[in-house]
Structures are given as structure tokens and as C-alpha cells.
PDB file of C-alpha atoms in Angstrom:
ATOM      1  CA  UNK A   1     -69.435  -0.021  14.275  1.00  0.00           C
ATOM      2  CA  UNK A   2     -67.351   2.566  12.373  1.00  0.00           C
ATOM      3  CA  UNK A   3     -69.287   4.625   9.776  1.00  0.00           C
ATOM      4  CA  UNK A   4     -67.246   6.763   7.651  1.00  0.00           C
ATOM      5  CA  UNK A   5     -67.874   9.564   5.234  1.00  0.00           C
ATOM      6  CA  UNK A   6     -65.815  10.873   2.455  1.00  0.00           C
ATOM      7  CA  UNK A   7     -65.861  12.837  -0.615  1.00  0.00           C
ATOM      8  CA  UNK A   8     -64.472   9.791  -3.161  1.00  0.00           C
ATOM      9  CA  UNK A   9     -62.383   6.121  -1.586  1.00  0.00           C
ATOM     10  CA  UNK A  10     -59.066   7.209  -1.588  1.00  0.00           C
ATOM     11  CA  UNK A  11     -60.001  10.028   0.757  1.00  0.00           C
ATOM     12  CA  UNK A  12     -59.632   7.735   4.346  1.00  0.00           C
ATOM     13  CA  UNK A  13     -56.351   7.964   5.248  1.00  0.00           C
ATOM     14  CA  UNK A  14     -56.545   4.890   7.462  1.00  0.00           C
ATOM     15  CA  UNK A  15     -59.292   2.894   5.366  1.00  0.00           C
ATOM     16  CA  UNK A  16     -56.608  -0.583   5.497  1.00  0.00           C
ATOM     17  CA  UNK A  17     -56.527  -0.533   8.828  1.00  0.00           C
ATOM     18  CA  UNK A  18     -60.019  -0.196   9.428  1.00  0.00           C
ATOM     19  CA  UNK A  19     -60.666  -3.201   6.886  1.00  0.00           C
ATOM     20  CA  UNK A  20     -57.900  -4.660   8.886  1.00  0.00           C
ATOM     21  CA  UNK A  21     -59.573  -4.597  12.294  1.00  0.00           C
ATOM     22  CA  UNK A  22     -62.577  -5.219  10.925  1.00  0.00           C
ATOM     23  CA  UNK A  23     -61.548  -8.423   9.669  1.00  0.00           C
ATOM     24  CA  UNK A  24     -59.720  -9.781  12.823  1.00  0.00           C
ATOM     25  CA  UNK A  25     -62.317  -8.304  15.497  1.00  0.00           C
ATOM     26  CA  UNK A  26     -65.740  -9.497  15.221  1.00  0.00           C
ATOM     27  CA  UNK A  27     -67.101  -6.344  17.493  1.00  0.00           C
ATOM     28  CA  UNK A  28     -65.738  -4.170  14.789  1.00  0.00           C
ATOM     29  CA  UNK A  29     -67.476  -3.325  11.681  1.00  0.00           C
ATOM     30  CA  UNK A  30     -66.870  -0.639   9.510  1.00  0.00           C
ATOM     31  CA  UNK A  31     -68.672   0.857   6.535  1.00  0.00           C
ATOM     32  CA  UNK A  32     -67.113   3.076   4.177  1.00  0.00           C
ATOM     33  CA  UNK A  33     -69.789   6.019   2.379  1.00  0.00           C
ATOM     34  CA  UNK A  34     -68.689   8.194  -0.752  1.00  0.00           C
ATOM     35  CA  UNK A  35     -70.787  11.336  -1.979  1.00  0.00           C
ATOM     36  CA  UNK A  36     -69.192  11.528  -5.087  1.00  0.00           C
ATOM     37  CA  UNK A  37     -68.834   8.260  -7.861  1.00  0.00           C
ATOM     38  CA  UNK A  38     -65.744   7.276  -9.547  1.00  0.00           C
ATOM     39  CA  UNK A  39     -66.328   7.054 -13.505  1.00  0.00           C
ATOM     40  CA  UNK A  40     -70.064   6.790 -13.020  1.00  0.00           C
ATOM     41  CA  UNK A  41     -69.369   4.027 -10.181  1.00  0.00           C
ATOM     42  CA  UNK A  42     -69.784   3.350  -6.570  1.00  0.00           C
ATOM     43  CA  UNK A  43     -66.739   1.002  -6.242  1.00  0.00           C
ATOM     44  CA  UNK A  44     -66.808  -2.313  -4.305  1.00  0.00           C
ATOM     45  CA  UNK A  45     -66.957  -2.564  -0.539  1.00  0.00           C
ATOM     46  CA  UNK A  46     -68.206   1.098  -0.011  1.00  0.00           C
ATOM     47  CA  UNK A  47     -71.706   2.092   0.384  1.00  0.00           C
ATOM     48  CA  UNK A  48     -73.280   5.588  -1.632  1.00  0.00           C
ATOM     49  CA  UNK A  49     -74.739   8.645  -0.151  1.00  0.00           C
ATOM     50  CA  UNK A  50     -74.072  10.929   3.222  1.00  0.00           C
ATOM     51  CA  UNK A  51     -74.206   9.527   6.836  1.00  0.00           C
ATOM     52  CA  UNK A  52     -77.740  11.334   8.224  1.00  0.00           C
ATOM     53  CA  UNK A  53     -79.608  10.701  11.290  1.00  0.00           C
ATOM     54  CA  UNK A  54     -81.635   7.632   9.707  1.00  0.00           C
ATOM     55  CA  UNK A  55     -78.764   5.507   9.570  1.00  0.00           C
ATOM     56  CA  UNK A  56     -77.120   6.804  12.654  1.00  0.00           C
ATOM     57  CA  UNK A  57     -80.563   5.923  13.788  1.00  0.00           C
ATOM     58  CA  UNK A  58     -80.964   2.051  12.481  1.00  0.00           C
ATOM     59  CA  UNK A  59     -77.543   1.621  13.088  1.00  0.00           C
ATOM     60  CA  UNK A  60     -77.941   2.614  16.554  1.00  0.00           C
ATOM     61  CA  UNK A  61     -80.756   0.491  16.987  1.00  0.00           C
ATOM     62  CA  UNK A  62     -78.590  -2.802  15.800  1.00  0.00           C
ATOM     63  CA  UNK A  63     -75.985  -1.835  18.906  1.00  0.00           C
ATOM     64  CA  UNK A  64     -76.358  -2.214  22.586  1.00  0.00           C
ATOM     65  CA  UNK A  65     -76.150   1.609  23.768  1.00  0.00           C
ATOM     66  CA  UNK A  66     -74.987   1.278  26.899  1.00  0.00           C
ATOM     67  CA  UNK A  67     -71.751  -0.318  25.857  1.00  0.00           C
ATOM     68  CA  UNK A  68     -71.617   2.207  22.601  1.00  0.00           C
ATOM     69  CA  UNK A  69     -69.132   4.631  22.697  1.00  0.00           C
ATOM     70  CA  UNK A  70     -68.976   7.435  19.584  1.00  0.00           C
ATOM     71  CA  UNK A  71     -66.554   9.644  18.143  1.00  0.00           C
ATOM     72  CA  UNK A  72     -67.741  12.199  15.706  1.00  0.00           C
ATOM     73  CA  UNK A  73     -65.081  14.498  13.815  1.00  0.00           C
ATOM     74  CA  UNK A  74     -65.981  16.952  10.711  1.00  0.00           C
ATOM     75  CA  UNK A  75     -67.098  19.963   9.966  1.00  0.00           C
ATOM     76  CA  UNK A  76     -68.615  21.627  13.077  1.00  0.00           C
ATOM     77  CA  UNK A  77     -72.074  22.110  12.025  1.00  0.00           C
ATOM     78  CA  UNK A  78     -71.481  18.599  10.452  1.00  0.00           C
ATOM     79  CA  UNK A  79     -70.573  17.247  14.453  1.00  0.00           C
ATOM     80  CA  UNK A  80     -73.507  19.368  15.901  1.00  0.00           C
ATOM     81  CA  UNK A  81     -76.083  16.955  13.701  1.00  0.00           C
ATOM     82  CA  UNK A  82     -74.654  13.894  14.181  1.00  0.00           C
ATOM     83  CA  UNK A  83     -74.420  14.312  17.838  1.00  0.00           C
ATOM     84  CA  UNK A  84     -78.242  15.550  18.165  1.00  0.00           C
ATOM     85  CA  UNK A  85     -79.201  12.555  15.920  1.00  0.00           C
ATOM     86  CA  UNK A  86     -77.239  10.290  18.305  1.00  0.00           C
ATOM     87  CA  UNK A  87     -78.797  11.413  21.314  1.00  0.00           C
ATOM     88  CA  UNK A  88     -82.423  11.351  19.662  1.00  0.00           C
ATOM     89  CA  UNK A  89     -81.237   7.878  18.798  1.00  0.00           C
ATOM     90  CA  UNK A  90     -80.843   6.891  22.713  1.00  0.00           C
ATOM     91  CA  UNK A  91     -77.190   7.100  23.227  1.00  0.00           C
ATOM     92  CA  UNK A  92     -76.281   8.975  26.409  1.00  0.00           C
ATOM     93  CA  UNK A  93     -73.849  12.774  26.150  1.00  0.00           C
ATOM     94  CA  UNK A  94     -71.773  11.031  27.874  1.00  0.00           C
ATOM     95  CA  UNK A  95     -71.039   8.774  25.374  1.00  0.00           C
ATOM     96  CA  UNK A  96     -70.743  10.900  22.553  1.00  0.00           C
ATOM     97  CA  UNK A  97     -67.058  12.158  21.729  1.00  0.00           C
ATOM     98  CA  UNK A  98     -66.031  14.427  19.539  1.00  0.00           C
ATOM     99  CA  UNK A  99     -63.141  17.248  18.210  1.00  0.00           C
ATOM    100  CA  UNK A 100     -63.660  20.504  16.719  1.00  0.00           C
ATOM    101  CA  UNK A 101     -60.418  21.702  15.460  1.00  0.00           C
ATOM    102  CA  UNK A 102     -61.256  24.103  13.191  1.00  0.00           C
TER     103      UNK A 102
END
């Protein structure tokens, strides 16, 4: 499962070829969110609002963790949550991936 975060659609760089392993692997899924709506809109196939621990939670929950591996990349205080809201979800340190470039 791929969750992805960004400011409006256009903003994922690689968003076809997500969509495009997405649709030829059934292990991957991936679900687009957008913070900010286009003319009022959330447009088709993405979901609205940030990526916070619930969801990293339920979506945790739908996965078997010891097979899960994550990779987190953002904003450093951004990677800090999401990692302590994977672990409180049950997936192992060593499982969690991540860059902090900047």
C-alpha cells in the first residue's frame, strides 16, 4: 500500500506510474491525498485531507506487518510522526525507511 500526500494532483511526479503498478500488481495499492481542492473540488481517484496516524493506523491494520516494509520521505518533523505512528501501529524500526535530505 502506497499512501501519498500532496499539496494539489499534479504535485506527484510519478503519480502514472503508481496508477500503473497499481493496476498490473494486485499487492500494490496506492492512494493519492490532496490538502488543497481544485476549483472547490476534490478531483476523481484522489482522496481529501492529510495522511495522520489514524489512517497510518487502519491502514496498517488491513496489512500483514511482518511482510510490510515502509518508506517515509517529507519534511523532517513530518517523517518523525509518521514513523512514531507506524511503530505505535505495530510495525517493527526495522521496517521503517526513510530519507531526510534537507
Amino acid at each position: 500500500m502506497s499512501l501519498c500526500q500532496l499539496r494539489m494532483k499534479n504535485d506527484c511526479v510519478f503519480q502514472n506510474r503508481f496508477r500503473y503498478l497499481s493496476d498490473r500488481h494486485p499487492f500494490f495499492q496506492v492512494r493519492f491525498h490532496i490538502t488543497g481542492k481544485e476549483n472547490g473540488c476534490v478531483p476523481e481517484g484522489f482522496y481529501y485531507g492529510r495522511i495522520d496516524s489514524s489512517l497510518l493506523h487502519q491502514t496498517v491494520q488491513l496489512l500483514d506487518v511482518s511482510r510490510l516494509l515502509c518508506y517515509v520521505c517529507g519534511p523532517p518533523p513530518m517523517i518523525e510522526s509518521m514513523c512514531m505512528s507506524l511503530k505505535d501501529g505495530g510495525v517493527e524500526q526495522s521496517r521503517i525507511l526513510y530519507e531526510k535530505w534537507w
